[in-house]
PDB file of C-alpha atoms in Angstrom:
ATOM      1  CA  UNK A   1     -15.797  -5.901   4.856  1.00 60.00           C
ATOM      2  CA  UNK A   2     -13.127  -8.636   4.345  1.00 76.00           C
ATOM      3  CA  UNK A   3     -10.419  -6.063   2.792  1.00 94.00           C
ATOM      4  CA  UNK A   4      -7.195  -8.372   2.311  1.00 97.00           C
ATOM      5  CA  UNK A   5      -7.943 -12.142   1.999  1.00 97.00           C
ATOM      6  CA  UNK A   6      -5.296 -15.031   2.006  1.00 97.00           C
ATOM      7  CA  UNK A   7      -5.644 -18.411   1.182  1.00 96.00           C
ATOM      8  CA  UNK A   8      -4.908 -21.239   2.028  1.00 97.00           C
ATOM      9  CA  UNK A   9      -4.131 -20.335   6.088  1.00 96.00           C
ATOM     10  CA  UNK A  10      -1.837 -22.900   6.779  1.00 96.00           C
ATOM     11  CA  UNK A  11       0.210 -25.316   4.100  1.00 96.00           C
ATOM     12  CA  UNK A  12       2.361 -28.025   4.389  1.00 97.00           C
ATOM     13  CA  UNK A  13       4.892 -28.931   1.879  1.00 96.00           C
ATOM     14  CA  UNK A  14       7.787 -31.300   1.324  1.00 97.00           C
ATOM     15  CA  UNK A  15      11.301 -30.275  -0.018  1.00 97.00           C
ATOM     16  CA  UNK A  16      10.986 -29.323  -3.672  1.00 97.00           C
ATOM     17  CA  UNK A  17       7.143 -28.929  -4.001  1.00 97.00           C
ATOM     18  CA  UNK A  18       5.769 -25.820  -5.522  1.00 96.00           C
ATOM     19  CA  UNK A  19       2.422 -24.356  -4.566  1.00 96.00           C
ATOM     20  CA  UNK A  20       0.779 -20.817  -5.193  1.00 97.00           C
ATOM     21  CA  UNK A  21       0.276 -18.543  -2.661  1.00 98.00           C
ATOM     22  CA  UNK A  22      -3.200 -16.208  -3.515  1.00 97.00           C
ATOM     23  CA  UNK A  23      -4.403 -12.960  -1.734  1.00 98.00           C
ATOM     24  CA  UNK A  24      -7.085 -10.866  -3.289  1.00 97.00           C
ATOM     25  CA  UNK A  25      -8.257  -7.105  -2.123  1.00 97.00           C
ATOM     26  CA  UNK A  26     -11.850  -5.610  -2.295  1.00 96.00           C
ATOM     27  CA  UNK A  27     -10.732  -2.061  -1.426  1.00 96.00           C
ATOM     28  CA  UNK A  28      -9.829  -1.241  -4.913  1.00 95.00           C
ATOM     29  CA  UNK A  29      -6.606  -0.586  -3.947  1.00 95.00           C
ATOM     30  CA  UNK A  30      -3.740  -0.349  -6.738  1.00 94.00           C
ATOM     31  CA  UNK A  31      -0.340  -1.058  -5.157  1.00 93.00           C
ATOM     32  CA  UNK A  32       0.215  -4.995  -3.365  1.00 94.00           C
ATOM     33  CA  UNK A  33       3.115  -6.059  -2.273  1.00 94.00           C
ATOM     34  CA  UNK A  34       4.314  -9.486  -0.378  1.00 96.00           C
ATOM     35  CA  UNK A  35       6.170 -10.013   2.841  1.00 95.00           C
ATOM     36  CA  UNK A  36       7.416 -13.160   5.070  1.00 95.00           C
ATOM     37  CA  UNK A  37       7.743 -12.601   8.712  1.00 93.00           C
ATOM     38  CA  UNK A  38      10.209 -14.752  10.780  1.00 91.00           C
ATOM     39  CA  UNK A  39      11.125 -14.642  14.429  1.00 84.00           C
ATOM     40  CA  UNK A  40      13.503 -11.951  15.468  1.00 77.00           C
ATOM     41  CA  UNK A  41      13.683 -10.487  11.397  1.00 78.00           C
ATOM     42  CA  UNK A  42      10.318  -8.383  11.430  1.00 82.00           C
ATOM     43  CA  UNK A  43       8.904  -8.333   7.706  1.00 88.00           C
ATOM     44  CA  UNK A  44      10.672  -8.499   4.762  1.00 89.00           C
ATOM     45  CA  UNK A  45       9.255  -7.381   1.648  1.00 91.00           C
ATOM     46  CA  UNK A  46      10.122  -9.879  -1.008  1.00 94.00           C
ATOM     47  CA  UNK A  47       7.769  -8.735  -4.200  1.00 94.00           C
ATOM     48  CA  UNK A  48       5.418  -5.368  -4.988  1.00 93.00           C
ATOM     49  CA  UNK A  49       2.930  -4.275  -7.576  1.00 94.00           C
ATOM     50  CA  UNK A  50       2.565  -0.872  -8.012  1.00 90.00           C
ATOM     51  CA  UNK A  51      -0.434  -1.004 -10.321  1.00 90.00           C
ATOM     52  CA  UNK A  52      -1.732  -3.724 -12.398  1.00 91.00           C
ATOM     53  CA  UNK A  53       0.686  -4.793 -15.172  1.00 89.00           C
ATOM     54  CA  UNK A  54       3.736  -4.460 -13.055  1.00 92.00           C
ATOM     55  CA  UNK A  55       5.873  -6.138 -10.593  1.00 95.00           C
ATOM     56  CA  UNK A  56       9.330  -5.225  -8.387  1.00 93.00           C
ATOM     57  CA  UNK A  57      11.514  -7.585  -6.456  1.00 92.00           C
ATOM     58  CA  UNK A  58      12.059  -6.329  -2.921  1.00 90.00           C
ATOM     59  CA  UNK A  59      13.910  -7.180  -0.448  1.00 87.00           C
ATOM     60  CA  UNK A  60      13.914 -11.013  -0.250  1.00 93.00           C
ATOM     61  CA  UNK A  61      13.083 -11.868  -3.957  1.00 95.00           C
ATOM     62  CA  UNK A  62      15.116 -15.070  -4.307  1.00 95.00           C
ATOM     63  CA  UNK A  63      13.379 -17.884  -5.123  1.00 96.00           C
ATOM     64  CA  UNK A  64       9.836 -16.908  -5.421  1.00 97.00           C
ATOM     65  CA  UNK A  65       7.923 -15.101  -8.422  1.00 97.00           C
ATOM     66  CA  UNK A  66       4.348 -13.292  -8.611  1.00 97.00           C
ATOM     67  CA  UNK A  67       1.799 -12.514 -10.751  1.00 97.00           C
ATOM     68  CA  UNK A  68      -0.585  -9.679 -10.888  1.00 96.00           C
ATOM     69  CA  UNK A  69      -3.421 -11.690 -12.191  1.00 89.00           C
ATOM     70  CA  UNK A  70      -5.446  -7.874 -12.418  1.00 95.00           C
ATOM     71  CA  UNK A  71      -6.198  -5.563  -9.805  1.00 96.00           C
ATOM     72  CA  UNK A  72      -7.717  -7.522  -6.964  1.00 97.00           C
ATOM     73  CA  UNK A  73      -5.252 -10.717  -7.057  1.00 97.00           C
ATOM     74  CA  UNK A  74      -1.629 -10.766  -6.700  1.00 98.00           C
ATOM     75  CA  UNK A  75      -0.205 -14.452  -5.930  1.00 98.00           C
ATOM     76  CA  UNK A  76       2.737 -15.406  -5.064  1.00 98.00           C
ATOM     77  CA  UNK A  77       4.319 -18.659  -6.236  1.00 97.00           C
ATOM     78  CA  UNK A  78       7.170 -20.715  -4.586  1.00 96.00           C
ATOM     79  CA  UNK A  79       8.483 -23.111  -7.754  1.00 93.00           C
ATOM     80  CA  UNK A  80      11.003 -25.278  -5.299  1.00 96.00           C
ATOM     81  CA  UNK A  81      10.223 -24.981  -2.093  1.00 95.00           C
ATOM     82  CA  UNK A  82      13.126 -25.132   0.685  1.00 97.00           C
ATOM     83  CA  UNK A  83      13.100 -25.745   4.203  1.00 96.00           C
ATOM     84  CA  UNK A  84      14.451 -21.744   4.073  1.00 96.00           C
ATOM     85  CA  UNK A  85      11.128 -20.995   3.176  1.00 97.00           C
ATOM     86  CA  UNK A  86       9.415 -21.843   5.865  1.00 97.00           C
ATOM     87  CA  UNK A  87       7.531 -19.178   7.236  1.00 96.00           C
ATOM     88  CA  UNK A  88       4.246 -16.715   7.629  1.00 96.00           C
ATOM     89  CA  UNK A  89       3.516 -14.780   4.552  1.00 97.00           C
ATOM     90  CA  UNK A  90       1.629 -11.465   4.734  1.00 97.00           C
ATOM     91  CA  UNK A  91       0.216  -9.892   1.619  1.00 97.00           C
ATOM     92  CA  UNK A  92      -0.915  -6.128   1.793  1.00 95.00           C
ATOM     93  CA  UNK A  93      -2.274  -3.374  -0.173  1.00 95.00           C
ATOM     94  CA  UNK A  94      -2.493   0.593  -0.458  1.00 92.00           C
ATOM     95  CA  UNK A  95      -4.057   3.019  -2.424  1.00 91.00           C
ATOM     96  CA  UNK A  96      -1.334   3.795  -4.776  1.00 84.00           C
ATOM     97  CA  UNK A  97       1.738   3.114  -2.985  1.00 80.00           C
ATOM     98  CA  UNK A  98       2.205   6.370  -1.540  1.00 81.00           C
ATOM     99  CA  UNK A  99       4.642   6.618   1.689  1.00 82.00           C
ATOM    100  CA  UNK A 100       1.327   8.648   3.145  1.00 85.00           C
ATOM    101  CA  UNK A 101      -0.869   6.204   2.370  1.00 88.00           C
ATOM    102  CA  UNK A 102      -0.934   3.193   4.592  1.00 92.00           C
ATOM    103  CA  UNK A 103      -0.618  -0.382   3.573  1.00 93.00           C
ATOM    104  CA  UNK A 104      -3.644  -2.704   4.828  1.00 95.00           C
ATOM    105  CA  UNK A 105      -2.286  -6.011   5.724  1.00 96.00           C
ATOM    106  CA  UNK A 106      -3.889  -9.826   5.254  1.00 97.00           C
ATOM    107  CA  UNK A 107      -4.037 -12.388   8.118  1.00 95.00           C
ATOM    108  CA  UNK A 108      -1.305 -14.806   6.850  1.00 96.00           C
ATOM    109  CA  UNK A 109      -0.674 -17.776   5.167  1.00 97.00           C
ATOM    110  CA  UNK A 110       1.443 -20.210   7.664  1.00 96.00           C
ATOM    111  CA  UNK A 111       3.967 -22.177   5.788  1.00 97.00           C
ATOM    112  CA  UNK A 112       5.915 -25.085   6.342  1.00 96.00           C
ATOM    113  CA  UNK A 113       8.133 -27.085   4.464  1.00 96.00           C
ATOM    114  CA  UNK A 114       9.685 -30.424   5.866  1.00 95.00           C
TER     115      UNK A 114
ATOM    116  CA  UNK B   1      14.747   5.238   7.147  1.00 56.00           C
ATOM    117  CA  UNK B   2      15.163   6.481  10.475  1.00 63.00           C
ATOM    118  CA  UNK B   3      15.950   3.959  12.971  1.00 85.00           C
ATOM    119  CA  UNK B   4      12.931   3.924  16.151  1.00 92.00           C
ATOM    120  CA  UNK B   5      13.368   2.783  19.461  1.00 94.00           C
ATOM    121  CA  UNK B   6      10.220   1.033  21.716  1.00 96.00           C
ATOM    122  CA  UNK B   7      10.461  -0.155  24.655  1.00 97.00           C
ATOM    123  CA  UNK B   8      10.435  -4.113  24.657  1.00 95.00           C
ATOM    124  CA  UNK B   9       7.404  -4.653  27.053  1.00 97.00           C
ATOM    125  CA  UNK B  10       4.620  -2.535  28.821  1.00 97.00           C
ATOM    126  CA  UNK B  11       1.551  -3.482  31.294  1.00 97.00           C
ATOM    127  CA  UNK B  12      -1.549  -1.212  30.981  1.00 96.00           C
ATOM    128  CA  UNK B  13      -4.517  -1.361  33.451  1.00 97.00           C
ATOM    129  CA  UNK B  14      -8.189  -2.364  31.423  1.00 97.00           C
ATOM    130  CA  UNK B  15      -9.877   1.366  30.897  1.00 96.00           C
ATOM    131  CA  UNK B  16      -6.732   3.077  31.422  1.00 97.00           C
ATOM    132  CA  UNK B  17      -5.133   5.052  28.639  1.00 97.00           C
ATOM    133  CA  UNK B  18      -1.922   3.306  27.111  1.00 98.00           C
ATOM    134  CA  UNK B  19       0.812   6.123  26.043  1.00 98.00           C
ATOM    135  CA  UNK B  20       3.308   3.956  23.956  1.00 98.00           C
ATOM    136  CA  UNK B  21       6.466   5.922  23.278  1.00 97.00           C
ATOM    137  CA  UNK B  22       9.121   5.985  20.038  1.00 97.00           C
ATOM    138  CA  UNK B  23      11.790   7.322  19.654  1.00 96.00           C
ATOM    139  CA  UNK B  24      13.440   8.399  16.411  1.00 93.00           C
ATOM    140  CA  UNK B  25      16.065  11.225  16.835  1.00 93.00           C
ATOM    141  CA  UNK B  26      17.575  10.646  12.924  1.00 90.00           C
ATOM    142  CA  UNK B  27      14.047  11.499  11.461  1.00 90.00           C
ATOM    143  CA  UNK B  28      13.861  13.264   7.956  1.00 87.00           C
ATOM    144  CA  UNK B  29      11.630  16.104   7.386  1.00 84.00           C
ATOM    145  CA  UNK B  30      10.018  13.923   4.670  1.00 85.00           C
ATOM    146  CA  UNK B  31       9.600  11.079   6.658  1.00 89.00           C
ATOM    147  CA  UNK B  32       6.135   9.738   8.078  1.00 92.00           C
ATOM    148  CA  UNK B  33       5.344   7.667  11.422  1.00 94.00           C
ATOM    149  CA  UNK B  34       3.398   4.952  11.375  1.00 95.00           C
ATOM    150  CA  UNK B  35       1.954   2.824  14.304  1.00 97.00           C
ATOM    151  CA  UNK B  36       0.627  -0.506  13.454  1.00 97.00           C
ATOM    152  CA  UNK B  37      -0.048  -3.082  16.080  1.00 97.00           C
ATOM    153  CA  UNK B  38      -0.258  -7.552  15.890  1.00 95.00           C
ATOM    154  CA  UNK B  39      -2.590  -9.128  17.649  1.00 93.00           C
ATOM    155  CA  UNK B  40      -1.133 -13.022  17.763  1.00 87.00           C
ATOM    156  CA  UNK B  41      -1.616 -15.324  14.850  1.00 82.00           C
ATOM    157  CA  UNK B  42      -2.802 -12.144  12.700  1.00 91.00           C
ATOM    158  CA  UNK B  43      -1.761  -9.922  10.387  1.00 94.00           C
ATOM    159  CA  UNK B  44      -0.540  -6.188  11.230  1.00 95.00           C
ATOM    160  CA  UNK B  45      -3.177  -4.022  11.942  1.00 96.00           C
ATOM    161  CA  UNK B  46      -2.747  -0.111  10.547  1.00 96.00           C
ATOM    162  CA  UNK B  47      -3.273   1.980  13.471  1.00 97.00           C
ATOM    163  CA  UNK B  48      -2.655   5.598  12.236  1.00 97.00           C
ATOM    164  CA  UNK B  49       0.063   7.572  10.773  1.00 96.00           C
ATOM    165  CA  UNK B  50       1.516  11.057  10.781  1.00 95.00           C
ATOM    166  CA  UNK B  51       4.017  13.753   9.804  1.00 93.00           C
ATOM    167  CA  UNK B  52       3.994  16.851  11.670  1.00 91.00           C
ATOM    168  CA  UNK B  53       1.121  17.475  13.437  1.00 89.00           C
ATOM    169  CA  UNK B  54      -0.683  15.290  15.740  1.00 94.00           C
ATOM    170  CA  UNK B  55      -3.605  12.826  14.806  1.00 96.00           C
ATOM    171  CA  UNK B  56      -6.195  11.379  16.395  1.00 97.00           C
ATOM    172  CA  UNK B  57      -9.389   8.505  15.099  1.00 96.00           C
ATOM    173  CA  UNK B  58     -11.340   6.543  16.052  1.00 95.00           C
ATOM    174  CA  UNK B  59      -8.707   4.147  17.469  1.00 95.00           C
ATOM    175  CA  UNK B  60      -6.193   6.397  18.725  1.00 97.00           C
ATOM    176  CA  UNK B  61      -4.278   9.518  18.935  1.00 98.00           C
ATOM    177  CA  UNK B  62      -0.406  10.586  17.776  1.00 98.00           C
ATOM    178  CA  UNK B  63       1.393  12.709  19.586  1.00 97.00           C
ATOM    179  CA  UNK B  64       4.314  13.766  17.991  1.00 96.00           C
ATOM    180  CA  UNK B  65       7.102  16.116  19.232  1.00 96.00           C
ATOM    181  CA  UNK B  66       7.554  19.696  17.961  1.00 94.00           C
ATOM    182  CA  UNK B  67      11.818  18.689  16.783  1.00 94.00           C
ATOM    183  CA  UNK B  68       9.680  15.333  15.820  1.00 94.00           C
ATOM    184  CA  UNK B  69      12.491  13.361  16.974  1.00 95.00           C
ATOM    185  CA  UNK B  70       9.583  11.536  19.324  1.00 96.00           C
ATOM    186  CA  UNK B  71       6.256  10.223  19.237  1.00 97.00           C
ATOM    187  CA  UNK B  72       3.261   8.311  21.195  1.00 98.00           C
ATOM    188  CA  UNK B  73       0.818   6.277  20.246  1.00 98.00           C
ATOM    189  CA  UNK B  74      -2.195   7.152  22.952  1.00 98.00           C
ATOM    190  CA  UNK B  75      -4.981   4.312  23.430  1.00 97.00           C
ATOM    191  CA  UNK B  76      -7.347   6.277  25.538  1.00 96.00           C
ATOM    192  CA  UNK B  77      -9.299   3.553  27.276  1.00 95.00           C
ATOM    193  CA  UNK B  78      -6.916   0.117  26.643  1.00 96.00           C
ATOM    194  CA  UNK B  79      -9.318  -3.149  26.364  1.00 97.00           C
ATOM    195  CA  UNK B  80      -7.907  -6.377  26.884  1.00 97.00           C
ATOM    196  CA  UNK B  81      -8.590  -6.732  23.415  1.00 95.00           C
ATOM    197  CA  UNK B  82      -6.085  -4.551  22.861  1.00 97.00           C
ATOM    198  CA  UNK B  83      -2.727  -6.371  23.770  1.00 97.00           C
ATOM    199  CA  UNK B  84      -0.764  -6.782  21.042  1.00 97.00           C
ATOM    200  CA  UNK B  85       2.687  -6.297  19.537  1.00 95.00           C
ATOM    201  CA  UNK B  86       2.931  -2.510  18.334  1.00 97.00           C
ATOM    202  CA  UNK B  87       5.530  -1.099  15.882  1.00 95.00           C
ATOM    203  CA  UNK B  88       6.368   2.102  15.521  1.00 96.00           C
ATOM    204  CA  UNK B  89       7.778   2.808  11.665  1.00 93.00           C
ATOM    205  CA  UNK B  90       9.416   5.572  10.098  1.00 91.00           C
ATOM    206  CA  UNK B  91       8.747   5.517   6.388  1.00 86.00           C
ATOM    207  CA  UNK B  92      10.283   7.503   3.789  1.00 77.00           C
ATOM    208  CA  UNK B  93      10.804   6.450   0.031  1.00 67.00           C
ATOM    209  CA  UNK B  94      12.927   3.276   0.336  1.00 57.00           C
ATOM    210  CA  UNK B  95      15.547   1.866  -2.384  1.00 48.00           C
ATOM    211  CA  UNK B  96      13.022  -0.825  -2.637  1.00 51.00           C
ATOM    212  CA  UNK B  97      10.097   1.242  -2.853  1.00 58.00           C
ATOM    213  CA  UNK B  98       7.519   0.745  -0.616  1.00 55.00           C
ATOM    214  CA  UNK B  99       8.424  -1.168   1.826  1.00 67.00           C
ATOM    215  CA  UNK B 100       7.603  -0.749   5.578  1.00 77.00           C
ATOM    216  CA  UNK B 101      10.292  -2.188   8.284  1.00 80.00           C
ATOM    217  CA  UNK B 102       9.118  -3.410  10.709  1.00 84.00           C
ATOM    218  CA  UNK B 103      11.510  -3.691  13.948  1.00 83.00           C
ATOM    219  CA  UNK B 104      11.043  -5.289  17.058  1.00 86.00           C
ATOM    220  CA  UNK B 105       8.041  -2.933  18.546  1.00 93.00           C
ATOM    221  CA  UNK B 106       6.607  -2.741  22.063  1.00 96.00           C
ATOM    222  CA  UNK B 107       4.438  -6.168  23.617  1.00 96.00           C
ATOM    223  CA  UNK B 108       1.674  -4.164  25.241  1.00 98.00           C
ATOM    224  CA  UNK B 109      -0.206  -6.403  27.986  1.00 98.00           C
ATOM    225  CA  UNK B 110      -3.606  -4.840  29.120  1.00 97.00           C
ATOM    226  CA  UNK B 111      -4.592  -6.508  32.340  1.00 96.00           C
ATOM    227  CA  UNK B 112      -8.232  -6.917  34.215  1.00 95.00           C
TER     228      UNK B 112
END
């Protein structure tokens, strides 16, 4: 039963290193979206996919893009990354993206960048 | 969205019920309220959600008010497993779609 997974947990990276982040869903779901959490700013959505095929910026979009790689995998890719970035990412997915539908959440991907 | 108001902090005895309250007085009548909770160094957890009419599973119960301008979250026999952050969201369609804000929420500390 392992419904949102993220990998890697934890990443280091220097100033201007790009990396992938990946989260996959078993629950069939068809909506994903990606957050960042930081201290005192709650989440912030930053990317969604309402279905396979497509993607929306969110809230936070700036210098990250995703893919929707089909429907279990949505990634999330940081092409420069800046001490800005640093953060805990949370990916999550619902059903279809309805507001009465709730969003099941990942544990996290912990990043730093130096 | 509606804007919701937790208290900051609350203590709970272990196999005591936890009533978390929320309030949110600007509430639309389209507008759904979600509880989720964080349990350090994890991801949110969905707790349960409603509109009108109060919920319960296997988790919890919802209480909300009849105006709906209120609601709380009722753990009927808190474990210590259970302390946690827990946010309270009002959700309606956003202009980025989707989304769910998170706010501050309410550190609930179950004790032995």
């Amino acid at each position: 039963n392992a419904g949102v997974t993220q990998t890697p947990k934890f990443q280091v990276l220097k100033t201007g290193q790009s990396m992938t982040l990946q989260c996959a869903q078993d629950m069939n779901h068809n909506s994903m979206y990606w957050y960042r959490q930081d201290p005192g700013m709650g989440l912030r959505l930053i990317y969604y996919s309402a279905s396979e095929g497509t993607t929306d910026k969110g809230e936070v979009p700036n210098g990250y893009n995703v893919s929707r790689l089909n429907k279990r995998e949505f990634s999330l890719r940081l092409e420069s990354a800046a001490p800005s970035q640093t953060s805990v990412y949370f990916c999550a997915s619902s059903e279809h993206g309805q507001i009465n539908q709730p969003q099941h959440f990942g544990d996290g991907t912990r990043l730093s960048i130096l | 969205d509606a804007k919701t108001t937790q208290p900051t902090s609350m203590d709970c005895a272990e196999g005591r019920a936890a009533n978390l309250p929320c309030n949110h007085s600007t509430i639309s009548g389209n507008e759904y309220v979600y509880w989720y909770r964080q349990i350090h160094s994890q991801g949110p957890q969905y707790i349960i959600h409603g509109l009108k009419n109060n919920e319960t599973n296997e988790m919890a119960s919802l209480i909300i008010t009849e105006d709906r301008k209120s609601s709380t979250l009722i753990l009927p026999h808190a474990t210590l497993r259970d302390t946690a952050v827990y946010y309270c969201i009002v959700r309606a369609r956003a202009l980025h779609n989707n989304d769910m804000r998170f706010g501050a929420g309410t550190r609930l500390t179950v004790k032995p």
